[in-house]
Short mmCIF file of C-alpha atoms and ligand atoms in Angstrom, two decimals:
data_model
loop_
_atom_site.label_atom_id
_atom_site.label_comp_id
_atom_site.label_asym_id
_atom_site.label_seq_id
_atom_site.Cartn_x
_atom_site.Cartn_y
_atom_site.Cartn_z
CA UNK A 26 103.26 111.79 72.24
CA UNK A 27 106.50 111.07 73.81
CA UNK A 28 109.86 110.68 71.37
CA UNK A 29 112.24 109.87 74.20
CA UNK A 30 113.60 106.69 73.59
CA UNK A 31 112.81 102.94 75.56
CA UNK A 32 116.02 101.81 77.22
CA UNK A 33 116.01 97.88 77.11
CA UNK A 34 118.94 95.90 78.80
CA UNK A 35 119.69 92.47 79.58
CA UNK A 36 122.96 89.97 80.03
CA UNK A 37 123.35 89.57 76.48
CA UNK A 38 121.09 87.95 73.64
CA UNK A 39 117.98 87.48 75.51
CA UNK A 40 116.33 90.93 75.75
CA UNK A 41 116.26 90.71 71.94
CA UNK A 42 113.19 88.64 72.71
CA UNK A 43 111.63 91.79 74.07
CA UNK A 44 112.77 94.35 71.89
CA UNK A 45 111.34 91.54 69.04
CA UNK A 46 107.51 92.24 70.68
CA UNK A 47 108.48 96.12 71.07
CA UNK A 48 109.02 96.38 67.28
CA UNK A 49 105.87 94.12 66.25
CA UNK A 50 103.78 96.29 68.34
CA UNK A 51 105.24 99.31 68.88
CA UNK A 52 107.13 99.95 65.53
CA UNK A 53 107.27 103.74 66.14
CA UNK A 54 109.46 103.80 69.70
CA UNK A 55 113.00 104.64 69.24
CA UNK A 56 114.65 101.96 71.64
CA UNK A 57 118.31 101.75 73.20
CA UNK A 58 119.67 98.23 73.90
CA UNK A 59 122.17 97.28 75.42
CA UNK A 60 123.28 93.21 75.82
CA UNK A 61 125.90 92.58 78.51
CA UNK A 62 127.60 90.16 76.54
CA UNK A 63 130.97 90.07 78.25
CA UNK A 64 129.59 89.37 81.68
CA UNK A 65 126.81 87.06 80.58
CA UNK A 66 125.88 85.08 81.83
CA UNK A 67 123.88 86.45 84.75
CA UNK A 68 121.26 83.32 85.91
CA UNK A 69 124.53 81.52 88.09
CA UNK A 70 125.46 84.84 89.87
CA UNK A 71 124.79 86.26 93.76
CA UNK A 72 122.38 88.41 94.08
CA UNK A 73 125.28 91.42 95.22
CA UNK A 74 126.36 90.91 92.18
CA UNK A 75 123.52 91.13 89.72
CA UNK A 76 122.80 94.11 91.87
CA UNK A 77 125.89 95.77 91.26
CA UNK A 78 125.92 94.68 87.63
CA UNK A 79 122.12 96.24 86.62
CA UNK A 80 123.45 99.60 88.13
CA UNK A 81 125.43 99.61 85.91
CA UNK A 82 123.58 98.69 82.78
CA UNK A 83 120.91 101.00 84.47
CA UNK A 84 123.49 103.41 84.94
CA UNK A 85 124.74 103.57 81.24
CA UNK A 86 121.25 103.72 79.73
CA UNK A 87 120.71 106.31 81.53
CA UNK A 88 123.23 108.69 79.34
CA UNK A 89 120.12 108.43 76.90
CA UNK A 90 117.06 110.97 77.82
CA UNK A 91 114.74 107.85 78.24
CA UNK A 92 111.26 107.40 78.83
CA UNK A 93 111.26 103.73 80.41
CA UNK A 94 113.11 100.96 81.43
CA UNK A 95 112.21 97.52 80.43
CA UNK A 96 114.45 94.54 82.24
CA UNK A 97 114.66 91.95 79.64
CA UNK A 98 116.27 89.48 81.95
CA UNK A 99 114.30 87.56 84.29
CA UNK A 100 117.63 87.19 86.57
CA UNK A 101 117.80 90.82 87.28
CA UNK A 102 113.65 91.20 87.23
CA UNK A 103 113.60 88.52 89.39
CA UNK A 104 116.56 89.79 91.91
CA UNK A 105 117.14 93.50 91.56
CA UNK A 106 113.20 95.14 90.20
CA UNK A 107 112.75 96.81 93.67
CA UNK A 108 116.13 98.28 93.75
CA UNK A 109 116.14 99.50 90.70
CA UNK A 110 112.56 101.25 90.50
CA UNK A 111 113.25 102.56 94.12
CA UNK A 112 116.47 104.37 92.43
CA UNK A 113 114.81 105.52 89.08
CA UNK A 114 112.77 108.69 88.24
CA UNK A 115 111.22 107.12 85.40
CA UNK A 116 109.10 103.94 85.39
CA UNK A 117 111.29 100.77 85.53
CA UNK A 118 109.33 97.64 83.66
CA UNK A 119 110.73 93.86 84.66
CA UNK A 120 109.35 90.45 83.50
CA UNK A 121 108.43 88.79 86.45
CA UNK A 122 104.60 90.46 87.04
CA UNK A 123 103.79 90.49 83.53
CA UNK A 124 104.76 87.41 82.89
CA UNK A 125 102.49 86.11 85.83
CA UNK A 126 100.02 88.09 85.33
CA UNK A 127 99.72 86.25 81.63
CA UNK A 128 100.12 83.12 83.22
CA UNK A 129 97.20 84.07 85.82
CA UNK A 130 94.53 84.91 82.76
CA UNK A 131 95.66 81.93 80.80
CA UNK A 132 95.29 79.08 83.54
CA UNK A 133 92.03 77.05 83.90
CA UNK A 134 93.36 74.43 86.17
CA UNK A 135 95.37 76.50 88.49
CA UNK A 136 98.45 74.73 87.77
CA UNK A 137 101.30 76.70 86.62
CA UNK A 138 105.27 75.86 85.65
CA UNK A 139 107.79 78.39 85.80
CA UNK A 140 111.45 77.88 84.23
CA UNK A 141 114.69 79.82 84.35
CA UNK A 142 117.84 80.43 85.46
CA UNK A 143 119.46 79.31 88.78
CA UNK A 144 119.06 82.87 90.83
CA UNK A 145 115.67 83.63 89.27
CA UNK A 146 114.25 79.80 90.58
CA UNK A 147 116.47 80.50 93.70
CA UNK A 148 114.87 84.06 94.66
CA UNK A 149 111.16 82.61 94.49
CA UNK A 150 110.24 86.06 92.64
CA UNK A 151 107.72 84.40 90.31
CA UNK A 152 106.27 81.59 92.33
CA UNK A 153 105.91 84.66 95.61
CA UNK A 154 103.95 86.72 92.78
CA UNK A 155 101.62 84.21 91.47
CA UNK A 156 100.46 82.77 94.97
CA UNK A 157 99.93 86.29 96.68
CA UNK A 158 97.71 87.23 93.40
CA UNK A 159 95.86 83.77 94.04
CA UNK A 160 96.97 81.68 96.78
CA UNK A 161 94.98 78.73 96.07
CA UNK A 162 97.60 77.93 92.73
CA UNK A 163 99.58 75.23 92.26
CA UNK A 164 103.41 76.43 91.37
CA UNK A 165 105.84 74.04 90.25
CA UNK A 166 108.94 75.54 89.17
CA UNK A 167 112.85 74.53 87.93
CA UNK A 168 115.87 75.52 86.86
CA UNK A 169 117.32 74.71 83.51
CA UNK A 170 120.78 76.67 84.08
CA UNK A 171 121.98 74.57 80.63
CA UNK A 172 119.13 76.24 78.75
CA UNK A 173 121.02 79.54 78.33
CA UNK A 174 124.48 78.52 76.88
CA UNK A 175 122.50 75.73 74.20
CA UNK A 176 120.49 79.15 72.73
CA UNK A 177 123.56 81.20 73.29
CA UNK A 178 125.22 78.46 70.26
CA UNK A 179 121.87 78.55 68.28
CA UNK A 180 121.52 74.65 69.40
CA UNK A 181 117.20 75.63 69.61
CA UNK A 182 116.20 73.27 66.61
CA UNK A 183 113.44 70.03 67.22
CA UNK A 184 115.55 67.24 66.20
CA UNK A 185 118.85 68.37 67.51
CA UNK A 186 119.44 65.72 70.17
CA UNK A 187 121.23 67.56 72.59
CA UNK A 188 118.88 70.12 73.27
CA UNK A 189 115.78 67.68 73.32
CA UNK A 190 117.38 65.69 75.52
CA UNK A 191 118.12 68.79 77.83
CA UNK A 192 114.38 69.59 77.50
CA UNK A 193 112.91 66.13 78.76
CA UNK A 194 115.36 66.59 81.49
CA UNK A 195 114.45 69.45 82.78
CA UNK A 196 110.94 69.44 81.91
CA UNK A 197 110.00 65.80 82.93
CA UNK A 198 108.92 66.78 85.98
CA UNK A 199 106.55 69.91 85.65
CA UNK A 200 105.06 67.85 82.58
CA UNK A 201 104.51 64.53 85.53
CA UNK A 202 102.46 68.02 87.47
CA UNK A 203 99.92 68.25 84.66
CA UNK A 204 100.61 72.01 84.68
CA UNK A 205 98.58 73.45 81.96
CA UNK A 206 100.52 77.07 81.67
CA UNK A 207 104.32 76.97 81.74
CA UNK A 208 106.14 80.67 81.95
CA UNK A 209 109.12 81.05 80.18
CA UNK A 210 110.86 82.71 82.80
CA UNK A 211 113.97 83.66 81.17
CA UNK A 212 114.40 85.91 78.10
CA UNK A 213 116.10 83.49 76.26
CA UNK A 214 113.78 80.74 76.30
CA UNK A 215 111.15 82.03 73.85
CA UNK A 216 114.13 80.39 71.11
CA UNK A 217 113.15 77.15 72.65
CA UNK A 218 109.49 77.30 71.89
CA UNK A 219 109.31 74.75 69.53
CA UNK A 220 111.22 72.28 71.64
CA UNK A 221 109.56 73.16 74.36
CA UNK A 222 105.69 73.25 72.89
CA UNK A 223 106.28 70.09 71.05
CA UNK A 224 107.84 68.38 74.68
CA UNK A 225 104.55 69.33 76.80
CA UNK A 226 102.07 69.02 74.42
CA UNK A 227 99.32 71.34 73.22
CA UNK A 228 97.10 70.99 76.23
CA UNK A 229 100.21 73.39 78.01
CA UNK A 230 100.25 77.08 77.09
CA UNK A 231 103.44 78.72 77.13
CA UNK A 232 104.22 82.52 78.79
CA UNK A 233 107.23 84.51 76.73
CA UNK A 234 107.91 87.13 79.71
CA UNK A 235 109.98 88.93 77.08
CA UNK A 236 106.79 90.02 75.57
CA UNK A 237 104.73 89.54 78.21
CA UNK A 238 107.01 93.03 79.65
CA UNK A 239 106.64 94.65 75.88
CA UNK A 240 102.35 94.62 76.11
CA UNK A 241 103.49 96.15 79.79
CA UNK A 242 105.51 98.61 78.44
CA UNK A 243 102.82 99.21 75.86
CA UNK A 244 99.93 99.54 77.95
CA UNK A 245 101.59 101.85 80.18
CA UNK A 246 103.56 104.24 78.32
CA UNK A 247 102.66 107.24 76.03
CA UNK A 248 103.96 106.27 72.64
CA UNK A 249 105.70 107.91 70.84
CA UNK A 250 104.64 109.98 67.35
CA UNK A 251 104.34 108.12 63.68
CA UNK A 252 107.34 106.72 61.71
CA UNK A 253 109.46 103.87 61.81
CA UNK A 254 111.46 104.17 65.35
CA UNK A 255 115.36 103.42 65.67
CA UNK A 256 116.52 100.97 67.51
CA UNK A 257 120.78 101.33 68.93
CA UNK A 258 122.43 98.31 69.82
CA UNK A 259 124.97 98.29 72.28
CA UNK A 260 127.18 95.56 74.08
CA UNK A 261 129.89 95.23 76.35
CA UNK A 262 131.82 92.55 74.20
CA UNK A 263 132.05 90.98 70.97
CA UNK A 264 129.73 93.19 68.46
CA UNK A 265 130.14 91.02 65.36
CA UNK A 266 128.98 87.60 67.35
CA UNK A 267 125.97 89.94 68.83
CA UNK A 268 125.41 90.74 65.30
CA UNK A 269 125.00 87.28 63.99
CA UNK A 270 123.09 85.77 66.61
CA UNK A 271 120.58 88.97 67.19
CA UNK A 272 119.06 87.88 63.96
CA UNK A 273 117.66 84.68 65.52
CA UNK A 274 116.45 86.50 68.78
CA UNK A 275 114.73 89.39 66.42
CA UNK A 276 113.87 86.94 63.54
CA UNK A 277 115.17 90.07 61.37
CA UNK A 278 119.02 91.25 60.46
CA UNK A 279 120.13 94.26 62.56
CA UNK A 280 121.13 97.13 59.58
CA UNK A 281 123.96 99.02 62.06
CA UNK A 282 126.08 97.36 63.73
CA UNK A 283 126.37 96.88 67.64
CA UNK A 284 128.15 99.35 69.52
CA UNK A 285 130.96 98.58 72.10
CA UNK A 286 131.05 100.00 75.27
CA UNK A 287 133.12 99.55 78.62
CA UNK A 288 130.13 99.01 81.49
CA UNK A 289 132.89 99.18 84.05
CA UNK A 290 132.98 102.64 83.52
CA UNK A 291 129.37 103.21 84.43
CA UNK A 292 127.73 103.57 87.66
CA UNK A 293 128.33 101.78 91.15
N1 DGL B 305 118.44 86.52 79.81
C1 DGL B 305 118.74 86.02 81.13
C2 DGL B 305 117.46 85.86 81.92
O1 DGL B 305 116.39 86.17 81.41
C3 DGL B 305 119.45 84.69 81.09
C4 DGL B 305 120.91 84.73 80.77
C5 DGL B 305 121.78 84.86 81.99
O2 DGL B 305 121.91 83.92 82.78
O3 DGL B 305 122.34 85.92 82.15
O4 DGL B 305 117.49 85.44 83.04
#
């Protein structure tokens, strides 16, 4: 049995998708979170600079005794995993394998979509993991960089034009591929399910790499003893906003209220 808490992080809202699955099936892990919601967001950044912003994130979790990291973003998973676990003593979990290695089981016609933001599509993290597990796949992938800001306003409904407009946009394409597994490739994303499922049909299985990393962090942790865990919220801007919107990420109410920090202060 192992008490420490998880530390979760992530630009802002997203990770919530994560710490969602961590709760469902892990209810007895005491968990730190923290959103950087006055830098999100992340997805339209340089890669220097999603560096230097995990540190930090990495860096302030890291005032906790922890037990794990899970990366609840697929920009940082996808850009700054390997320097990150090369700089941690204690295992450091991101999206981007999970998430494929889902997608891998799932697919029966070896054509798979993966969507996210503009640096994760740009750094070819997912598509590089999928075809050097199986070479012989088909990826088709795109960015939806508008994806993030329409979830960030709770604009995730079916019927609300703007967003289902957004989604045949984007998703026009990959649909045209007859991909048959489509990886949510951002931790926001899984808010767009509906959209999303009811756009490309049943035949296309989605991948929520938000809880794809959760069943990682599950499988290879030791968990901690019974009782209901705790979960912390903290943020770098804005805690009553967090607070309102965190209840559509966690489809529950957060009890405490987020705490504010100053990331600056922290790390590199
Ligand atoms: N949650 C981030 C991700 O999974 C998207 C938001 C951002 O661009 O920072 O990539």
């Amino acid at each position: 049995m192992d008490n420490r808490p998880i530390g979760v992080f992530d630009s802002g809202l997203g990770g919530l998708t994560a710490v969602r699955r961590l709760h469902e099936a892990m209810p007895s892990e005491n968990i730190i979170y923290f959103g950087d919601t006055g830098r999100v967001p992340y997805g339209t950044r340089s890669p220097e600079t999603i560096i230097r912003y995990a540190r930090q994130d990495v860096s302030f979790l890291r005032t906790f005794e922890l037990k794990a990291i899970v990366i609840a973003c697929g920009t940082v998973s996808s850009v700054a995993l390997d320097t990150l676990a090369a700089e941690s003593d204690i295992p450091v979990i991101g999206v981007v394998w999970p998430a494929c290695a889902q997608a891998l089981r799932e697919t029966r016609n070896h054509r798979v979509g993966v969507i996210g933001t503009s640096s994760t599509i740009r750094s070819g993290a997912y598509e590089r993991m999928l075809l050097t597990a199986r070479p012989e796949l088909r990826v088709f992938t795109r960015a939806c960089p508008l994806f993030v800001p329409m979830v960030e306003n709770g604009r995730v409904q079916r019927g609300d034009v703007v967003i289902e407009t957004l989604v045949r946009e984007y998703l026009s394409e990959l649909k045209g591929e007859g991909i048959d597994t489509l990886i949510l490739g951002c931790t926001h994303y899984p808010l767009l399910r509906g959209v999303i499922a009811s756009y490309m049909g049943d035949s296309v299985r989605l991948v929520d790499s938000g809880a794809a990393a959760a069943d990682a962090a599950r499988a290879m942790l030791i968990p901690a003893g019974r009782g209901r865990g705790r979960t912390r919220y903290f943020v770098s801007d804005d805690p009553a906003s967090f607070r309102q919107l965190a209840g559509l990420f966690l489809n529950e109410q957060i009890t405490h209220p987020a705490e504010l920090i100053e990331i600056s202060a922290y790390g590199a």
